[in-house]
mmCIF file of C-alpha atoms in Angstrom:
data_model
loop_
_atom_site.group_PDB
_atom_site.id
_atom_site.type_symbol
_atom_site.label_atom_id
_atom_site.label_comp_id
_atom_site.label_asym_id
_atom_site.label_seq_id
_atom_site.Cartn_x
_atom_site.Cartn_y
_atom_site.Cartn_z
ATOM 1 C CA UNK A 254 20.341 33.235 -10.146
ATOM 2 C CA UNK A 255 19.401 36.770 -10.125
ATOM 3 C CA UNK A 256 19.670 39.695 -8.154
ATOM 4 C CA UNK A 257 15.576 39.704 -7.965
ATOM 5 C CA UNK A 258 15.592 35.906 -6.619
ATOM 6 C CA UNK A 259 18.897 36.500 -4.388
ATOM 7 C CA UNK A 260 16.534 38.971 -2.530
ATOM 8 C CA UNK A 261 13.253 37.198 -2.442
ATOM 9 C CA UNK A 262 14.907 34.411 -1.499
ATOM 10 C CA UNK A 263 16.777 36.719 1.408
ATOM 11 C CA UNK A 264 13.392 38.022 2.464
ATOM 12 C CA UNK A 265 11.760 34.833 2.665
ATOM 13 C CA UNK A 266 14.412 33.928 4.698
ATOM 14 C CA UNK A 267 13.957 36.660 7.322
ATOM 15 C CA UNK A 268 10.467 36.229 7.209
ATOM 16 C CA UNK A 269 10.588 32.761 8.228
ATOM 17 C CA UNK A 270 12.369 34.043 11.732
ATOM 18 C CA UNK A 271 9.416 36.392 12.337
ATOM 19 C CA UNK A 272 6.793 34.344 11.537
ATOM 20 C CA UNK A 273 5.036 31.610 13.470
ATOM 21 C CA UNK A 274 2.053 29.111 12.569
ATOM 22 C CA UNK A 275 -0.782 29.276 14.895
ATOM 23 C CA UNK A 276 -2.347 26.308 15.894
ATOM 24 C CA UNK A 277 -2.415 22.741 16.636
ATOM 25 C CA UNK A 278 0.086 21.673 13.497
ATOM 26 C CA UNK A 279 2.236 23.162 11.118
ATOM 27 C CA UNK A 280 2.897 22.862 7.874
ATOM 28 C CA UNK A 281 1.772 20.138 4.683
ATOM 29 C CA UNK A 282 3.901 17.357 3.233
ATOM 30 C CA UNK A 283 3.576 17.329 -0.560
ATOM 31 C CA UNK A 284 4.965 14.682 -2.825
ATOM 32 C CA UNK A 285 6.668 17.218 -5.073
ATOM 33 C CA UNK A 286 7.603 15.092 -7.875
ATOM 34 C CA UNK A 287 4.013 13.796 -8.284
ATOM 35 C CA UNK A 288 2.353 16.603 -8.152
ATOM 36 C CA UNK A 289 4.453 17.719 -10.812
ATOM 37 C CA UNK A 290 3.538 14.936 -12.637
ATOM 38 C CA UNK A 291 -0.189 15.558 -12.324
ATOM 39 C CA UNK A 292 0.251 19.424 -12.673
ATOM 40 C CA UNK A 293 2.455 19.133 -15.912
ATOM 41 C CA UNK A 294 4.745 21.762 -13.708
ATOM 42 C CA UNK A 295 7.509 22.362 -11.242
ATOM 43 C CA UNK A 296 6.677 24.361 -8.638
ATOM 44 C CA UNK A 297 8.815 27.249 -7.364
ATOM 45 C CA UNK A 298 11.189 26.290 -4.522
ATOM 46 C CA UNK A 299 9.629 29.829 -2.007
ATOM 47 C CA UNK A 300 5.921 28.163 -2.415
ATOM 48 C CA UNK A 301 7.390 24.848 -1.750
ATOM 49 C CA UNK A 302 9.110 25.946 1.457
ATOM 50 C CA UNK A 303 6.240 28.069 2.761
ATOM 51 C CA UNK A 304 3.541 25.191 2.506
ATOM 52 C CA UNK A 305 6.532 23.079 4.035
ATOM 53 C CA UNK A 306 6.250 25.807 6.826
ATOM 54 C CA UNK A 307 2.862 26.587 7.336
ATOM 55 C CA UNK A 308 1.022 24.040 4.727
ATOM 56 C CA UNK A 309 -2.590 24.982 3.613
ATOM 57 C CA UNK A 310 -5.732 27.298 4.904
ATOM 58 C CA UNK A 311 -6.461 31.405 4.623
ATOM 59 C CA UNK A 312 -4.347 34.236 5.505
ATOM 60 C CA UNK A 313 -6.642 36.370 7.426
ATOM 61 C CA UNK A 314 -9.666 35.042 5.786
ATOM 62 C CA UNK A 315 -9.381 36.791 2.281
ATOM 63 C CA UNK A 316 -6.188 34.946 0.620
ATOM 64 C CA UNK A 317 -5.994 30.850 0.075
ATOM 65 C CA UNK A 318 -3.286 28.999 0.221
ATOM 66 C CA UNK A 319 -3.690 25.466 -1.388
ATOM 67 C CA UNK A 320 -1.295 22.460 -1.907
ATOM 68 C CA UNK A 321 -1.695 20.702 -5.347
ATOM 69 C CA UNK A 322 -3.438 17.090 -5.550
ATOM 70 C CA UNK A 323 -1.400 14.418 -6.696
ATOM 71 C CA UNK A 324 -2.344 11.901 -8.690
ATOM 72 C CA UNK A 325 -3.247 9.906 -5.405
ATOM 73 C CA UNK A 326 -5.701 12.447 -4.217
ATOM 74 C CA UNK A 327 -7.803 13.416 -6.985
ATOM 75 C CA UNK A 328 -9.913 10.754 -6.554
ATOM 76 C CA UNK A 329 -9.958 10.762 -2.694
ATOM 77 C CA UNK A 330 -12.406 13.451 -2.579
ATOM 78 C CA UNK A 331 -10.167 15.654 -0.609
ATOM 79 C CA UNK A 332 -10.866 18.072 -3.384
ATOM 80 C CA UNK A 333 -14.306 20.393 -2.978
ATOM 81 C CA UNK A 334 -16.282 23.640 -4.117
ATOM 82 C CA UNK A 335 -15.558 26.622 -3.225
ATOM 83 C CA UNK A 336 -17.878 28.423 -0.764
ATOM 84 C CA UNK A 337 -20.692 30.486 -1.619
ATOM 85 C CA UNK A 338 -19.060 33.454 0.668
ATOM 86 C CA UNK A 339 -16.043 33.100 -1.677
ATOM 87 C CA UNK A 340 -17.775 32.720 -4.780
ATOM 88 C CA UNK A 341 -19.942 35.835 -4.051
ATOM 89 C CA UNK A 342 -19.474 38.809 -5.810
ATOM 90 C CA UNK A 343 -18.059 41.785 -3.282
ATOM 91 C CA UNK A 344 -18.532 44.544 -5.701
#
C-alpha cells in the first residue's frame, strides 16, 4: 500500500468520527461481488465503506452519490432519469 492510500485511508478514518447521517436510516447494503459482476469492476474499498456508512442521495444538493445495480435490480425499475434541474445547463 502506499503512502497516498495509508493517508486517505487515515482521513477517511477520522472523518467517519466527525461525521453523522441525518435522517431516518443510514447507510445502503450492496451485494459487492455482484455488482462487480454486472459492472465488469471492483470497486474501491473508501466508496464501499462510505455507502456502507451513509448509502445513497446528494451532498448538499449539488453532488450524487449512487450505489451500483446489480444484476437483480436492473430490471426492477429502481433505476430512473435524471432530473431536468440536473440535466439543465448552469452556464
Amino acid at each position: 500500500m502506499s503512502d497516498d492510500q495509508s493517508a486517505a485511508i487515515a482521513t477517511m478514518a477520522s472523518l467517519g468520527e466527525v461525521l453523522s447521517c441525518v435522517g431516518p436510516t443510514c447507510g445502503d447494503t450492496v451485494d459487492w461481488i455482484a455488482a462487480e459482476k454486472v459492472h465488469g469492476t471492483p470497486f474501491p474499498a473508501d466508496y464501499r465503506g462510505f455507502v456502507a456508512a451513509f448509502g445513497s442521495g446528494s451532498i448538499e444538493e449539488t453532488v450524487g452519490v449512487h450505489i451500483p445495480a446489480t444484476s437483480d435490480e436492473l430490471g426492477s425499475g429502481t433505476l430512473s432519469r435524471l432530473s431536468e434541474a440536473a440535466l439543465a445547463d448552469s452556464r
